[in-house]
PDB file of C-alpha atoms in Angstrom:
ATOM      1  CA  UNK A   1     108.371 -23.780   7.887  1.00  0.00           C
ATOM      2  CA  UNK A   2     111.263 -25.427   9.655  1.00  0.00           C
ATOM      3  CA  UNK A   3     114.363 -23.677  10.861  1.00  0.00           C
ATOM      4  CA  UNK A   4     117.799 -25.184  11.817  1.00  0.00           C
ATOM      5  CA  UNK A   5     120.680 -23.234  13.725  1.00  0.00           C
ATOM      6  CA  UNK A   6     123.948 -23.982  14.137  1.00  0.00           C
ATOM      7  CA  UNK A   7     124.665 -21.011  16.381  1.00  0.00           C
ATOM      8  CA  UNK A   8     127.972 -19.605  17.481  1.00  0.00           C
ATOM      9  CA  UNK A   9     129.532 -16.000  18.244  1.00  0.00           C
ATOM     10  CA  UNK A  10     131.659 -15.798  14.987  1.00  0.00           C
ATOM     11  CA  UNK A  11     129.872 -17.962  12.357  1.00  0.00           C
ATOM     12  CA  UNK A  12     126.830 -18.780  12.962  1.00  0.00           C
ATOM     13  CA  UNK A  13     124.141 -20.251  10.442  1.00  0.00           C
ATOM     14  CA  UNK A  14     120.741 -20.729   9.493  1.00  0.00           C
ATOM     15  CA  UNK A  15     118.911 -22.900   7.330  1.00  0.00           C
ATOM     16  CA  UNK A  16     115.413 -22.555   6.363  1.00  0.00           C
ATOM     17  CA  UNK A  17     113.006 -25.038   4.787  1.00  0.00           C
ATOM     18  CA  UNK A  18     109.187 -24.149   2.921  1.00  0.00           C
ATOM     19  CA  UNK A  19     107.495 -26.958   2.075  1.00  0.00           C
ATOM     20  CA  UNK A  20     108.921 -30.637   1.486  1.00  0.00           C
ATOM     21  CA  UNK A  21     111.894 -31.162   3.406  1.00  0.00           C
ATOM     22  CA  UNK A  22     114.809 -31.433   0.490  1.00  0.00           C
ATOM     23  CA  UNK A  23     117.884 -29.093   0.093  1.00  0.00           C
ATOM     24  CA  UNK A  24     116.378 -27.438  -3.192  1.00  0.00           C
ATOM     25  CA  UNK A  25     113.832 -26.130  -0.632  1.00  0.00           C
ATOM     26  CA  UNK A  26     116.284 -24.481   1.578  1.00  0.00           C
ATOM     27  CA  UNK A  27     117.548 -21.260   1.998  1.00  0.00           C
ATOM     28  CA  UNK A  28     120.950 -21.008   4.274  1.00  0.00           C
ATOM     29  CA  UNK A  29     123.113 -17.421   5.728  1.00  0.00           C
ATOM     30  CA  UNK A  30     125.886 -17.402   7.589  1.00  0.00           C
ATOM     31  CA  UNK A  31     127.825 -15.071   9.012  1.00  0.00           C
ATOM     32  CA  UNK A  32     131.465 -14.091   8.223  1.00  0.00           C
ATOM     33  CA  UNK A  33     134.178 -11.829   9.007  1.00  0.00           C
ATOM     34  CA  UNK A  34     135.973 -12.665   5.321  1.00  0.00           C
ATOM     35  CA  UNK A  35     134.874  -9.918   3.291  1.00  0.00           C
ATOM     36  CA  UNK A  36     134.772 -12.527   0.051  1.00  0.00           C
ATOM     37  CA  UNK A  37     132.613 -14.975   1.539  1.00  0.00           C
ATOM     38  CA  UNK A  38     129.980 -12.251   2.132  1.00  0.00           C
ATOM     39  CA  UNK A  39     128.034 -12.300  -1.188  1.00  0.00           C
ATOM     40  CA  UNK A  40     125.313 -14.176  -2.555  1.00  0.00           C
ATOM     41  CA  UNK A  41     126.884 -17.840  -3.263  1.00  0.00           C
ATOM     42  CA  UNK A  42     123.903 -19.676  -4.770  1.00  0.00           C
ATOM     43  CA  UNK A  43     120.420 -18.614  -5.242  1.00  0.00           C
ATOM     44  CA  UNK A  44     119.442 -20.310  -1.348  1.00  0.00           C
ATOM     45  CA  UNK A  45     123.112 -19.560  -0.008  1.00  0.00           C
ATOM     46  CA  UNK A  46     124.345 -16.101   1.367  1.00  0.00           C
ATOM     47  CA  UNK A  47     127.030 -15.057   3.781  1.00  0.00           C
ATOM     48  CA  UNK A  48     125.955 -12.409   5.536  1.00  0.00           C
ATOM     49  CA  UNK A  49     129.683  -9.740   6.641  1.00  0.00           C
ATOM     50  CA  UNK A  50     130.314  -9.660  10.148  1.00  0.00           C
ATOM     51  CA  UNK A  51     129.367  -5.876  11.253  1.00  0.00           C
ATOM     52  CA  UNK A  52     130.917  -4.010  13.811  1.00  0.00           C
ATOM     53  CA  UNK A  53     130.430  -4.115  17.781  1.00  0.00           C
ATOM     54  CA  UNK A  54     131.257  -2.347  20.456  1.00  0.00           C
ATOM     55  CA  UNK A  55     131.198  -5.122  23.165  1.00  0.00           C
ATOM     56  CA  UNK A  56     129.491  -8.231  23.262  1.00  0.00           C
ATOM     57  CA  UNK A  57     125.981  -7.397  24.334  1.00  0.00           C
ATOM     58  CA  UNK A  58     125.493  -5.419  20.974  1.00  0.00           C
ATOM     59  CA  UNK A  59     127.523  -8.625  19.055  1.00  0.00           C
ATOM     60  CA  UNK A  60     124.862 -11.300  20.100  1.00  0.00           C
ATOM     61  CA  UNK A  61     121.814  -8.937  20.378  1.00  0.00           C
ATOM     62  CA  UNK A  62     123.025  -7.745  16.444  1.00  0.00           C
ATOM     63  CA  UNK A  63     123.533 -11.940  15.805  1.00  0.00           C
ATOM     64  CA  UNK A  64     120.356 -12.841  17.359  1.00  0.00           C
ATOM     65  CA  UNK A  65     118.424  -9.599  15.209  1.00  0.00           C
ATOM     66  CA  UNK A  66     120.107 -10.805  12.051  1.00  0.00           C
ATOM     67  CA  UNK A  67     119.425 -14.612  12.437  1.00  0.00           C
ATOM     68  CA  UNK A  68     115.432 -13.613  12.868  1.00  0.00           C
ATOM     69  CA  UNK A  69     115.874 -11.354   9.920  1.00  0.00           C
ATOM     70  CA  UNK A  70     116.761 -14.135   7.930  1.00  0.00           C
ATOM     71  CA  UNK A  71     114.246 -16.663   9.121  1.00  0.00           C
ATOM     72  CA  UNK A  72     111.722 -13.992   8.897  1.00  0.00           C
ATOM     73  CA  UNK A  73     112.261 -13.095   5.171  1.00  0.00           C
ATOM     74  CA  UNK A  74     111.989 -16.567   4.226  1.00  0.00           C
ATOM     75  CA  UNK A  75     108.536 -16.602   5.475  1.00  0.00           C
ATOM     76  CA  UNK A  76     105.972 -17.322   2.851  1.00  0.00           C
ATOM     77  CA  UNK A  77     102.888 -16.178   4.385  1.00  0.00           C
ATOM     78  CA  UNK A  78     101.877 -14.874   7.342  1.00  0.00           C
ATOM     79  CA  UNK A  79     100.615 -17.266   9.900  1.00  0.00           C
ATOM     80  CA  UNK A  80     102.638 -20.155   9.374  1.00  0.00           C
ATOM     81  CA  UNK A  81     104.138 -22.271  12.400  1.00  0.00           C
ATOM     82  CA  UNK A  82     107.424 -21.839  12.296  1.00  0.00           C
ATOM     83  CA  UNK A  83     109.204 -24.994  13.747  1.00  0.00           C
ATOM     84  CA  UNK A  84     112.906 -24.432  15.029  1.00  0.00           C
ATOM     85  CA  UNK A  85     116.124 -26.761  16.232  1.00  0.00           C
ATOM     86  CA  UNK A  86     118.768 -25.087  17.515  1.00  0.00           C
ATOM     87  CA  UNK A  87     121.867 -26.928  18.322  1.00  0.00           C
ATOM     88  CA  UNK A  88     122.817 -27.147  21.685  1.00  0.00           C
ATOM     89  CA  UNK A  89     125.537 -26.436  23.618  1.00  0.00           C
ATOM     90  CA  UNK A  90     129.034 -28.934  23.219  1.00  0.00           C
ATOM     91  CA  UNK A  91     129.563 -29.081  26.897  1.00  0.00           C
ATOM     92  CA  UNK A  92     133.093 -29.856  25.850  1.00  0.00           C
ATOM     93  CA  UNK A  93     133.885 -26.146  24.370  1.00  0.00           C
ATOM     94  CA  UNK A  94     136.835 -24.838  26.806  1.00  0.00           C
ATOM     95  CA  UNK A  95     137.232 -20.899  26.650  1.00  0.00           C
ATOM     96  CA  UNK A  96     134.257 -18.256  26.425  1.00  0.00           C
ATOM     97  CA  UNK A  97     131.620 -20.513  28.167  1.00  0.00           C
ATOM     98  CA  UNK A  98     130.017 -18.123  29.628  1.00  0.00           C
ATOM     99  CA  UNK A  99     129.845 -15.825  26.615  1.00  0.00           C
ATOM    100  CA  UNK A 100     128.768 -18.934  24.491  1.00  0.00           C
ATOM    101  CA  UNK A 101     126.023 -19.031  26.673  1.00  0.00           C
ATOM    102  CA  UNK A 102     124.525 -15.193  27.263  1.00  0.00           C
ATOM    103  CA  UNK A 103     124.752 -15.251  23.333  1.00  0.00           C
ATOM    104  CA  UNK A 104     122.763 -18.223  22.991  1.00  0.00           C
ATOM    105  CA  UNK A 105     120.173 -16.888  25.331  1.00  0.00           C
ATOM    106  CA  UNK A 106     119.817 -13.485  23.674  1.00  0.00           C
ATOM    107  CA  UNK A 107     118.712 -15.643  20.754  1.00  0.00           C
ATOM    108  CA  UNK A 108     116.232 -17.882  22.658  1.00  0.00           C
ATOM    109  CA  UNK A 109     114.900 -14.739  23.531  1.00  0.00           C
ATOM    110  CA  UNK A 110     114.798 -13.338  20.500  1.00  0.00           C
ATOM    111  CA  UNK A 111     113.348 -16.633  19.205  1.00  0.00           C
ATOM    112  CA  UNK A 112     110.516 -16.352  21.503  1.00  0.00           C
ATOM    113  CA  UNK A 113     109.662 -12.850  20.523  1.00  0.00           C
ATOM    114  CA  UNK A 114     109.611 -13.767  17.259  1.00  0.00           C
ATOM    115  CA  UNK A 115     108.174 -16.828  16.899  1.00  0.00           C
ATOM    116  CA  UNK A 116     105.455 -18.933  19.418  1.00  0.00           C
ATOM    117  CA  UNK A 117     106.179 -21.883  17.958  1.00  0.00           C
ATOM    118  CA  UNK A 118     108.400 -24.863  20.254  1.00  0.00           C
ATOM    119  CA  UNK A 119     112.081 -24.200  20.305  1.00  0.00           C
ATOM    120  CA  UNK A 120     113.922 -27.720  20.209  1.00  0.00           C
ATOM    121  CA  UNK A 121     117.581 -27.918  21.401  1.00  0.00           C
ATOM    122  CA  UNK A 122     119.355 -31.243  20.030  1.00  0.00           C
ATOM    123  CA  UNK A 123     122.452 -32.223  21.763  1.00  0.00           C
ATOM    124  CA  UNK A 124     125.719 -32.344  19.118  1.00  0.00           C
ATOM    125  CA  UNK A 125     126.343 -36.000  19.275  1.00  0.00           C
ATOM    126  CA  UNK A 126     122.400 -36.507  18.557  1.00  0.00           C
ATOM    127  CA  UNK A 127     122.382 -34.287  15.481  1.00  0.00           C
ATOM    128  CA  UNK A 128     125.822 -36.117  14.360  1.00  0.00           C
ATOM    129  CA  UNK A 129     124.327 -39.702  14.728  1.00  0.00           C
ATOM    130  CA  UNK A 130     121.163 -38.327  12.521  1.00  0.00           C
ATOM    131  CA  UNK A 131     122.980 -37.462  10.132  1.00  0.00           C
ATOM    132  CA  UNK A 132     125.951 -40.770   9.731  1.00  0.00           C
ATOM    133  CA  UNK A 133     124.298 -42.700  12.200  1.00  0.00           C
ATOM    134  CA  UNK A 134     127.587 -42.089  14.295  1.00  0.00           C
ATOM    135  CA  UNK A 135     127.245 -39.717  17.148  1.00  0.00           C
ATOM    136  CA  UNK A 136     131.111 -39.012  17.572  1.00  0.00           C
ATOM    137  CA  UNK A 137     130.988 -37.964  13.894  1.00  0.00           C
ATOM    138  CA  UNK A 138     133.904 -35.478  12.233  1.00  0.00           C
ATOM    139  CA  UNK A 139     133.198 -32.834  10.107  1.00  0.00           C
ATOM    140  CA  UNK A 140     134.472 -34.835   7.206  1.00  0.00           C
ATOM    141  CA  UNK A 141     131.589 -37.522   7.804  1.00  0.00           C
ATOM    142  CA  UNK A 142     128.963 -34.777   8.402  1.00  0.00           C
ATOM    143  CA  UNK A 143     130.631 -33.848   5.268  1.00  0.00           C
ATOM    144  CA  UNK A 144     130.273 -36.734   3.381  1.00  0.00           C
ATOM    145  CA  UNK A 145     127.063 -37.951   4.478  1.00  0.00           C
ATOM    146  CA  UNK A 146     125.410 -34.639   2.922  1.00  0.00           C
ATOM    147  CA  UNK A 147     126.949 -34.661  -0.595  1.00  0.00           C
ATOM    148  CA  UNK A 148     125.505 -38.217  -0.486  1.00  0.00           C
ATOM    149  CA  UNK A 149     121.943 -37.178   0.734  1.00  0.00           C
ATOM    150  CA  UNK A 150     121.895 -33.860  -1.511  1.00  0.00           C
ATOM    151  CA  UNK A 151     124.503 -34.180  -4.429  1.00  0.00           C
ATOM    152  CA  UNK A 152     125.873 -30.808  -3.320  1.00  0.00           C
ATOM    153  CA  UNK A 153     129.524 -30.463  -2.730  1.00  0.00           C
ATOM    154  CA  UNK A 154     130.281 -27.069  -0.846  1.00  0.00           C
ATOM    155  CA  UNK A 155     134.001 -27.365  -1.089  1.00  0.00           C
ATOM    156  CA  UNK A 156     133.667 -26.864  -4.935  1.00  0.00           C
ATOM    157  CA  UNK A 157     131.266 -24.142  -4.774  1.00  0.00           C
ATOM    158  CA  UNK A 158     133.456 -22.278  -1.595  1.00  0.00           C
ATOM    159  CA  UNK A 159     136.714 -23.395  -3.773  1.00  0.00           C
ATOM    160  CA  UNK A 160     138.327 -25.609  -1.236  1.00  0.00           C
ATOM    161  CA  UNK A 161     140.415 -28.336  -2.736  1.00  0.00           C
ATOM    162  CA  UNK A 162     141.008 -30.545   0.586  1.00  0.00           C
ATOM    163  CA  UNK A 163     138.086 -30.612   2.867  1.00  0.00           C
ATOM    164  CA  UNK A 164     139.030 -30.638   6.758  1.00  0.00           C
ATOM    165  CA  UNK A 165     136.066 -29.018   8.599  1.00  0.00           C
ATOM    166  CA  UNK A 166     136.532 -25.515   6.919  1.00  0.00           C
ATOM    167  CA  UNK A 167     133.637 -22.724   8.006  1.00  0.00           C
ATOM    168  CA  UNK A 168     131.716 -21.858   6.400  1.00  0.00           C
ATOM    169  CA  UNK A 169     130.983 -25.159   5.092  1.00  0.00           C
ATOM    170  CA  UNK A 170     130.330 -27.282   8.527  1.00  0.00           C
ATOM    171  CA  UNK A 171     127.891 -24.387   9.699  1.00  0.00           C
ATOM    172  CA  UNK A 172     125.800 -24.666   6.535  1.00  0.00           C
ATOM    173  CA  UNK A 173     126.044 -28.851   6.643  1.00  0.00           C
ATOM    174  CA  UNK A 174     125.447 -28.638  10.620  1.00  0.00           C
ATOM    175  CA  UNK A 175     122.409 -26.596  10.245  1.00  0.00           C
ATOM    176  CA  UNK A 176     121.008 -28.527   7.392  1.00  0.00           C
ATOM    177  CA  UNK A 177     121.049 -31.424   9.306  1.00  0.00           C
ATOM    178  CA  UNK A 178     119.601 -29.641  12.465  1.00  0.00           C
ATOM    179  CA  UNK A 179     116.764 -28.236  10.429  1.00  0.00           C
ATOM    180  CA  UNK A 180     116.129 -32.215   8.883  1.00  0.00           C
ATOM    181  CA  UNK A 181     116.301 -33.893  12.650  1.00  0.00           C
ATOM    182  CA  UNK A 182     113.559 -30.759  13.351  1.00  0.00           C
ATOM    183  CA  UNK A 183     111.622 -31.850  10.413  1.00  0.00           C
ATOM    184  CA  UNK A 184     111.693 -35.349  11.335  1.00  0.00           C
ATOM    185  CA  UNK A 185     111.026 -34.936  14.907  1.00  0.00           C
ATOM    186  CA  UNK A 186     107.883 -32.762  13.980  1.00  0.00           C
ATOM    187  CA  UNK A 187     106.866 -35.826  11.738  1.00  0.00           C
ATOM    188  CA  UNK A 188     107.182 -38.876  14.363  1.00  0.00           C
TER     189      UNK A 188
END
């Protein structure tokens, strides 16, 4: 099984792949505070509503419990290796730094508890070149480089008429792609 995360404090998401790496095989959540995008989408695409929180320890411990809770009922037997890529950090990001960071950790902890197998982190810019083969990539490339690959346009299916970079959308495409770069380092 591999697992790709594009993790954040508002929207993360998850992707999970059984078997051949293709995006029929796939099974994606996010997370999202717009009570319409919380439903089942597709049969292998869910947004999961943003719950409530008293401060932030109980947000990223209740992100980090739901993100396993997804990976782990995806699982198709007991005893698989689970394989995960998590996105690392943009060491751009101005603002909550330091929350970005205790929030990411609560998941690698979480992560670890769950799962024994290797946690790779894949820098931005290395996931972005994967996927166009630029590594300053926009969302719109991302974009376009998976409706090429898969033949799946998320716009249409989230009812977006003008594409800019729109959550949920990147977080699905960014954690397809960090799932794939899993996959394929796993393979080399």
């Amino acid at each position: 099984m591999i697992v790709g995360i594009d993790y954040s404090m508002t929207s993360p998401a998850v992707c999970v792949c059984n078997g051949d790496f293709k995006y029929e095989n796939c099974s994606f959540a996010f997370i999202t505070n717009k009570q319409k995008l919380a439903v089942q989408h597709t049969p292998n695409i869910v947004g999961l509503p943003l719950y409530e929180y008293k401060d932030n320890l109980e947000r990223f411990t209740k992100l980090a419990k739901m993100t396993v809770e997804f990976i782990r009922s995806h699982i198709v037997y007991n005893g698989y290796t689970i394989h995960i890529g998590l996105e690392g950090y943009a060491y751009g990001a101005k603002g909550q730094v330091f929350n970005i960071g205790e929030n990411t950790g609560i998941l690698k902890y979480t992560l670890n508890k769950f799962s024994q197998g290797e946690i790779i982190v894949f820098a931005p810019s290395e996931i972005k070149k994967f996927a166009t083969g630029k590594g300053n990539a926009n969302k719109v490339l991302m974009y376009e480089s998976f409706i090429k690959e898969t033949g799946h346009d998320l716009a249409k299916l989230f009812e977006i008429e003008e594409y800019k970079g729109q959550g949920p959308i990147s977080d699905i495409i960014d954690s397809y792609y960090v799932a794939k770069i899993r996959h394929n380092h796993l393979n080399s």
